[in-house]
XYZ file of C-alpha atoms in Angstrom:
414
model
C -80.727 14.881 30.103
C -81.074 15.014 33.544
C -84.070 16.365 35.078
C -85.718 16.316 38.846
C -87.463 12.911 38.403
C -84.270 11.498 37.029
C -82.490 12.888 40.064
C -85.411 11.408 42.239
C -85.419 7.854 40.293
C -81.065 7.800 40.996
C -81.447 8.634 44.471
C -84.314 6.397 45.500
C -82.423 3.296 43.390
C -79.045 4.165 45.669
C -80.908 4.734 48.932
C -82.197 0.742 48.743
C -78.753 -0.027 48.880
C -77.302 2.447 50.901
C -74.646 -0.025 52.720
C -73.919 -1.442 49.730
C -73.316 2.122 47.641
C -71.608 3.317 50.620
C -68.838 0.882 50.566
C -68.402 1.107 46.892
C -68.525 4.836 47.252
C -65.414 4.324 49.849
C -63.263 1.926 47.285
C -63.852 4.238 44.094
C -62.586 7.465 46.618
C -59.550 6.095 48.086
C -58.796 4.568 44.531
C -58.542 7.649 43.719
C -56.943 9.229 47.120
C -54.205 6.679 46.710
C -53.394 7.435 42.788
C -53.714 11.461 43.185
C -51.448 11.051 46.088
C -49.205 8.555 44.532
C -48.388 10.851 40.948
C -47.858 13.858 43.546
C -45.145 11.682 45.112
C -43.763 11.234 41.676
C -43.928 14.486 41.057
C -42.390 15.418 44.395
C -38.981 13.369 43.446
C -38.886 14.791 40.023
C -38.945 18.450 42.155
C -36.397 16.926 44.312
C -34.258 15.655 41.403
C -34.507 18.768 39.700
C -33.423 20.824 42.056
C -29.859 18.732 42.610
C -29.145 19.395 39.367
C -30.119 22.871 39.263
C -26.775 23.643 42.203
C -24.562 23.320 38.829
C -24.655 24.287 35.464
C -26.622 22.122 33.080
C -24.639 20.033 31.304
C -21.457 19.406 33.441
C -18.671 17.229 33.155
C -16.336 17.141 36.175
C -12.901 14.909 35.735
C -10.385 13.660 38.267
C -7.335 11.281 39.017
C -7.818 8.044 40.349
C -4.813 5.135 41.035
C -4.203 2.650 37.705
C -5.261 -0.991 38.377
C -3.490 -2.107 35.046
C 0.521 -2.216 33.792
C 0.904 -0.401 31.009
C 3.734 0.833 29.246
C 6.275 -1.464 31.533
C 4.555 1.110 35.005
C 3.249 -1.174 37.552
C -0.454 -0.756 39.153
C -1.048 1.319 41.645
C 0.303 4.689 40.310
C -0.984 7.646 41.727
C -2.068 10.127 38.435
C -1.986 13.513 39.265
C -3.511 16.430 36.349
C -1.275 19.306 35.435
C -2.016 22.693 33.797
C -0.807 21.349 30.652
C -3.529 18.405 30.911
C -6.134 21.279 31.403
C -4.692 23.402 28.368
C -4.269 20.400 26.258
C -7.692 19.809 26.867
C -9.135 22.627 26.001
C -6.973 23.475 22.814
C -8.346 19.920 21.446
C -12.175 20.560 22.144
C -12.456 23.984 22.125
C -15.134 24.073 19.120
C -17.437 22.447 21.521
C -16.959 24.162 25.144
C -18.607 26.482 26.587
C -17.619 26.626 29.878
C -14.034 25.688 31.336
C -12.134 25.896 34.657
C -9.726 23.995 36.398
C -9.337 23.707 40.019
C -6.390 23.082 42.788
C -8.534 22.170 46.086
C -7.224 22.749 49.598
C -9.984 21.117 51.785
C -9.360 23.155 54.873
C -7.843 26.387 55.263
C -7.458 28.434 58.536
C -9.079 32.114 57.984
C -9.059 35.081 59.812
C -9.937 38.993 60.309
C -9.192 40.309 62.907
C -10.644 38.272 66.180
C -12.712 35.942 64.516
C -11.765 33.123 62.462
C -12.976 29.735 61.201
C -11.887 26.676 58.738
C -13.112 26.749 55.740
C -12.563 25.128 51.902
C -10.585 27.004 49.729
C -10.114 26.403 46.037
C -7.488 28.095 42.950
C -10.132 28.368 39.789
C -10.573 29.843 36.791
C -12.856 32.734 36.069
C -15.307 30.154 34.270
C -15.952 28.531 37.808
C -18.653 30.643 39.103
C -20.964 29.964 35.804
C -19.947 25.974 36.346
C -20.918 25.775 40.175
C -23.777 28.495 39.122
C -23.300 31.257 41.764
C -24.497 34.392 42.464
C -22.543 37.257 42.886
C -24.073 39.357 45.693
C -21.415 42.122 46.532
C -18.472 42.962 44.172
C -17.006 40.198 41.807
C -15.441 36.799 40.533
C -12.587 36.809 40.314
C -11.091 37.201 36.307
C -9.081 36.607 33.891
C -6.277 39.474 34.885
C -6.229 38.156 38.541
C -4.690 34.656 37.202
C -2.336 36.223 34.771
C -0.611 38.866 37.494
C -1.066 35.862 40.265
C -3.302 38.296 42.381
C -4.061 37.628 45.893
C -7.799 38.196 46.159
C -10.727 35.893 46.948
C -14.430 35.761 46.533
C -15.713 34.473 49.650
C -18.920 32.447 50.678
C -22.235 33.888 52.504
C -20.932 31.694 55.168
C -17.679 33.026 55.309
C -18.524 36.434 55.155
C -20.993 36.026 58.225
C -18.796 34.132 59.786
C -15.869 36.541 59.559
C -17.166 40.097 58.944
C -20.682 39.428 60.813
C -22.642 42.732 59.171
C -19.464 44.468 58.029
C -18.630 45.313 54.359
C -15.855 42.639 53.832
C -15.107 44.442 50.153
C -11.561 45.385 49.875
C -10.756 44.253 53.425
C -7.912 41.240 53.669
C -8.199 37.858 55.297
C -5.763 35.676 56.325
C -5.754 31.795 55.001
C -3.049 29.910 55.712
C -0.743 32.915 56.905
C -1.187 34.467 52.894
C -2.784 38.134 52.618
C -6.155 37.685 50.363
C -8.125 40.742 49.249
C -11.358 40.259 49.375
C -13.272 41.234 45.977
C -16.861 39.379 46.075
C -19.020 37.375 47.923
C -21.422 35.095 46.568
C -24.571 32.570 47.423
C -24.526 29.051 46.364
C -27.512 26.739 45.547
C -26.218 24.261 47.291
C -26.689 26.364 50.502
C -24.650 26.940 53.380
C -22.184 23.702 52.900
C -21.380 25.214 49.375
C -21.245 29.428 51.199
C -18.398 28.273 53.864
C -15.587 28.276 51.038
C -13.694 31.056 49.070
C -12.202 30.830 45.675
C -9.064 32.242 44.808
C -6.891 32.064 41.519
C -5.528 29.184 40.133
C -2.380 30.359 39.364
C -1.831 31.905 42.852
C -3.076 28.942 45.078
C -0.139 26.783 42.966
C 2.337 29.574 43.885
C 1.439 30.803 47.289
C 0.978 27.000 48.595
C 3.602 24.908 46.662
C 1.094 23.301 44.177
C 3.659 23.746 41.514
C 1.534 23.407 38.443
C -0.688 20.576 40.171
C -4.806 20.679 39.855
C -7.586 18.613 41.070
C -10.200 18.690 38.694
C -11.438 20.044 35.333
C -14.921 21.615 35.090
C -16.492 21.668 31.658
C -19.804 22.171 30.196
C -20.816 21.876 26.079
C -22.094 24.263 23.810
C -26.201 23.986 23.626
C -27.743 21.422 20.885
C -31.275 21.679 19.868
C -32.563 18.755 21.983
C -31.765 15.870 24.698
C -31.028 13.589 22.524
C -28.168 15.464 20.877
C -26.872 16.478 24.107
C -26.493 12.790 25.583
C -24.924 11.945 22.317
C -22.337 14.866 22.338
C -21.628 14.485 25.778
C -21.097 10.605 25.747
C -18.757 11.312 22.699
C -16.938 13.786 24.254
C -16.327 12.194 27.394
C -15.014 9.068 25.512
C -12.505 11.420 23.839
C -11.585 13.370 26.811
C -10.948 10.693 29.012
C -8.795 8.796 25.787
C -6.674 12.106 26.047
C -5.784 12.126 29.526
C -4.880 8.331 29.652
C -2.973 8.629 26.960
C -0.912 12.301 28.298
C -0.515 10.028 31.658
C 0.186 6.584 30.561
C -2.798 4.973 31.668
C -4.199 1.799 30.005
C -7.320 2.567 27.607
C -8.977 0.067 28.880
C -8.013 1.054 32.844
C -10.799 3.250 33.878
C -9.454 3.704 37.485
C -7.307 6.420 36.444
C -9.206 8.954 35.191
C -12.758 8.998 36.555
C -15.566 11.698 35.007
C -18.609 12.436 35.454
C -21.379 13.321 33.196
C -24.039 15.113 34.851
C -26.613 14.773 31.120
C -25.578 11.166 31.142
C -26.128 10.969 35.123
C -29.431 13.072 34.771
C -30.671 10.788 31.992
C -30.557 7.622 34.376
C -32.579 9.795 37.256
C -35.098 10.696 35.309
C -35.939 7.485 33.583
C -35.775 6.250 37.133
C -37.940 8.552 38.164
C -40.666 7.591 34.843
C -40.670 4.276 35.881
C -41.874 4.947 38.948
C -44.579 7.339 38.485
C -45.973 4.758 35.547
C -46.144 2.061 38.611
C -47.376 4.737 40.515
C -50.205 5.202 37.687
C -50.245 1.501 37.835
C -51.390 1.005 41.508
C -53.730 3.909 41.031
C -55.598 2.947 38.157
C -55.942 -1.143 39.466
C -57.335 0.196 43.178
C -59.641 2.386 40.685
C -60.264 -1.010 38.757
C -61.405 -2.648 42.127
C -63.842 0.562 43.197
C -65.527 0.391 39.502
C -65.921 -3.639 40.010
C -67.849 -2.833 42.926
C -70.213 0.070 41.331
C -70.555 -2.589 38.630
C -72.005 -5.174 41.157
C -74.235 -2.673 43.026
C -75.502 -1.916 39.701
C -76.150 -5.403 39.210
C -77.657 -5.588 41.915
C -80.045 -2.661 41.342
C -81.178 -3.966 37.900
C -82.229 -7.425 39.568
C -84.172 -5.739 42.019
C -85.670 -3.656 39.214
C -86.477 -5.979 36.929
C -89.888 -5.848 37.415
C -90.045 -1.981 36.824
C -87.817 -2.471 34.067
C -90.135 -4.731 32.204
C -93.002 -2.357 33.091
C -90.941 0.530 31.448
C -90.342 -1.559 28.286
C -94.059 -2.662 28.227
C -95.342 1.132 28.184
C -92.732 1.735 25.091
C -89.174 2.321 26.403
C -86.996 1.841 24.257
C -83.417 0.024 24.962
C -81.303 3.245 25.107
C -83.607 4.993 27.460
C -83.052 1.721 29.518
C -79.206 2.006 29.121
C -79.174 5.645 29.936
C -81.484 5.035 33.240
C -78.740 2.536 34.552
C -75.502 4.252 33.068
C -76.745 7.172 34.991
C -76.792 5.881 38.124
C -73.184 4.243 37.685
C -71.530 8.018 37.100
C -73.248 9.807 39.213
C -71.948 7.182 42.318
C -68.686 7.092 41.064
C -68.153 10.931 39.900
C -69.145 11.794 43.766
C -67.208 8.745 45.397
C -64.337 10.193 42.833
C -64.375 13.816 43.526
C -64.670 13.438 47.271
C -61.590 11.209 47.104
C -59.851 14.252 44.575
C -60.872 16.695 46.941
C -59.118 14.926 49.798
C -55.756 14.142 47.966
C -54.944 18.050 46.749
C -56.281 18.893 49.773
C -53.954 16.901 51.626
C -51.311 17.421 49.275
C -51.993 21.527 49.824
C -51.419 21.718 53.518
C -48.596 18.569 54.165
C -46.847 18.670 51.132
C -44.981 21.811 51.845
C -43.949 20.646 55.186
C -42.237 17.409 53.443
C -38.712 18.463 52.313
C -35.547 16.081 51.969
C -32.669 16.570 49.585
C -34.549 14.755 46.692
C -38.009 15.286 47.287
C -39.504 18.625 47.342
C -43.175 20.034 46.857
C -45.401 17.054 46.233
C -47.925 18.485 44.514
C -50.403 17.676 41.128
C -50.805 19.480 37.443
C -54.418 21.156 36.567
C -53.771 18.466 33.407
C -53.647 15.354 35.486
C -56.281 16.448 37.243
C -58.251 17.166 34.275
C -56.883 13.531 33.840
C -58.306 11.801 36.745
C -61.546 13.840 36.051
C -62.079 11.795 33.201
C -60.487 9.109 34.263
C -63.611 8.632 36.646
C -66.656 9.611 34.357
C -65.366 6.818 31.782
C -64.974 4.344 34.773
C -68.910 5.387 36.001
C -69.791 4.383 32.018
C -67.704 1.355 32.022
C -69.635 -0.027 35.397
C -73.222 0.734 34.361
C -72.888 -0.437 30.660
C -72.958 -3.855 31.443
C -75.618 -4.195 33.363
C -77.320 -1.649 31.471
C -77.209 -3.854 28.506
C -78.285 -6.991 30.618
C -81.174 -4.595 31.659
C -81.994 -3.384 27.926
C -81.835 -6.986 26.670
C -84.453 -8.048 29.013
C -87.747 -9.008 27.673
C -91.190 -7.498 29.182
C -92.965 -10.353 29.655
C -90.294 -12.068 31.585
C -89.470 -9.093 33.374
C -93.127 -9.118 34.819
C -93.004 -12.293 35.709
C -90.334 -11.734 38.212
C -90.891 -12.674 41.815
């Protein structure tokens, strides 16, 4: 237990060494300045990573045409492939059981719009009603558009924040048309994105009236799908993998591409994708854990020399102690306490100045895949601990060099 002469013993044994302590004091802090500030780095990319994946649906598998770099079939290299409805609805006849979200897509990449005076270029895509769930948006003011608008080829659109601003500055743009391209569009919804402005400054139409109105025939860009929910990650990476394998075997096959030409058909598996970013991100926080923890190492080094220091220089006392009856763990305890309490201050000075850094300068630090460095209660809880075992494991050994000293030598110390 501690009491006041305890307290007066530690701080009488530290103030003889008060350079000495000082420096150590500095080394155990910023050890632990540099790790705290280190895992809320690492925690600041996971943020950052999470959020890019959060713009979509969880889950999503996006497919497109590339050019073949293989013959196959007696067709030279270098073909064009371009997806068709019936590639989408083939698709999702054979894996229905395990979709839950589809949509296809015919992309026009700029588009003149206009009401009234003011107009703009903007992207415009033909979807399905599935889209909005796929590209997760938010429907502010009216709708999506459905499943009736592609079968009676409606000419409506649900526009971007962007657009809407752009176009219809504080005006209701419900019901109102728009011009794009030269074709009449109703508007029926607008929506946020996300993915922020970029995403806002596009509208989405029907499917089966951006093929009619524009020529695209029965052409689309890309198909959007996302799985039905398994019970962990595990499953998910496997069903996805699986699935992608299959899909893309289907679409080679429906467009004569070589199975073992990946060039034609390109897809993208956003569990798969997410997987590799996250184990990324692991390995670095455990080398961020690593750089911590061996710039802690060097700080508890240095409490273990001042300690050794301190038990020379009190070797005489030590001896005296013994002599009157102390026993060896009273000796152990005498030194061990010293060795926390100079490295739980030296520690939570250097914790205090990491979340206190983090706190005011971590907000301020945004990019695209690092957002709100910051540190759990749990970690720390963590490097609490972390710091009262290194105080123990710098005093025990020269706490057991001081209990294994004998009396009479001890008091013969010059």
């Amino acid at each position: 237990m501690f009491n006041i002469e305890r307290w007066q013993e530690i701080f009488e044994a530290i103030s003889k060494n008060r350079l000495r302590t000082f420096l150590t004091g500095v080394s155990v802090a910023s050890g632990i300045f540099i790790l705290v500030i280190l895992l809320g780095a690492g925690k600041g990319l996971q943020n950052g990573i999470q959020k890019q994946f959060e713009q979509d649906a969880v889950g999503i598998i996006v497919v497109w045409s590339g050019t073949t770099t293989k013959p196959y079939k007696g067709l030279n290299p270098g073909r064009q492939i371009q997806f068709r409805n019936g590639d989408y609805n083939a698709s999702v006849q054979k894996f229905e059981d395990k979709l839950d979200l589809r949509s296809a897509s015919y992309n026009f990449w700029g588009g003149a719009f206009s009401y009234g005076k003011e107009s703009g270029s903007y992207q415009y895509k033909g979807v399905d009603p599935d889209f909005s769930g796929v590209e997760n948006l938010t429907v502010v003011q009216g709708r999506f558009i459905n499943s009736s608008d592609l079968a009676n080829n409606e000419k409506v659109a649900a526009i971007g924040m962007k657009v809407k601003t752009d176009l219809f500055k504080d005006s209701d743009p419900l019901g109102k048309e728009i011009l794009i391209n030269n074709v009449n569009f109703k508007v029926v919804g607008v929506f946020t994105d996300p993915g922020g402005e970029r995403e806002e400054a596009r509208a989405y139409l029907p499917k089966t009236t951006v093929q009619r109105a524009f020529g695209g025939g029965d052409k689309i860009s890309n198909l959007f799908f996302t799985l039905k929910k398994t019970d962990n990650y595990d499953q998910a990476l496997a069903q996805s993998q699986k699935f992608t394998q299959d899909l893309k075997d289907l679409l080679k096959s429906r467009n004569t591409v070589a199975p073992n030409d990946d060039s034609g058909v390109g897809i993208f598996n956003s569990v798969e994708e997410g997987k590799k970013f996250y184990d990324l991100n692991l390995y670095i926080r455990l080398f961020f854990w690593w750089v911590g923890i061996c710039t802690i190492i060097a700080g508890v080094v240095g409490v273990s020399n001042i300690m050794l220091i301190i038990v020379k220089e009190r070797t005489k006392e030590i001896g005296i102690r013994k002599a009157l009856g102390a026993s060896p763990f009273s000796i152990i305890s005498m030194i061990l306490h010293e060795s926390i309490f100079i490295t739980t201050i030296a520690g939570f000075v250097g914790l205090l100045a990491s979340l206190l850094l983090l706190e005011i300068v971590g907000p301020m630090v945004q990019s695209e895949y690092f957002r709100n460095p910051e540190v759990d209660f749990s970690v720390a809880l963590t490097t609490l601990a972390l710091l009262v075992f290194a105080g123990a494991m710098a005093g025990f050994f020269p706490a057991y060099r001081a209990a294994k000293i004998k009396p009479i030598v001890a008091l013969r110390d010059e």
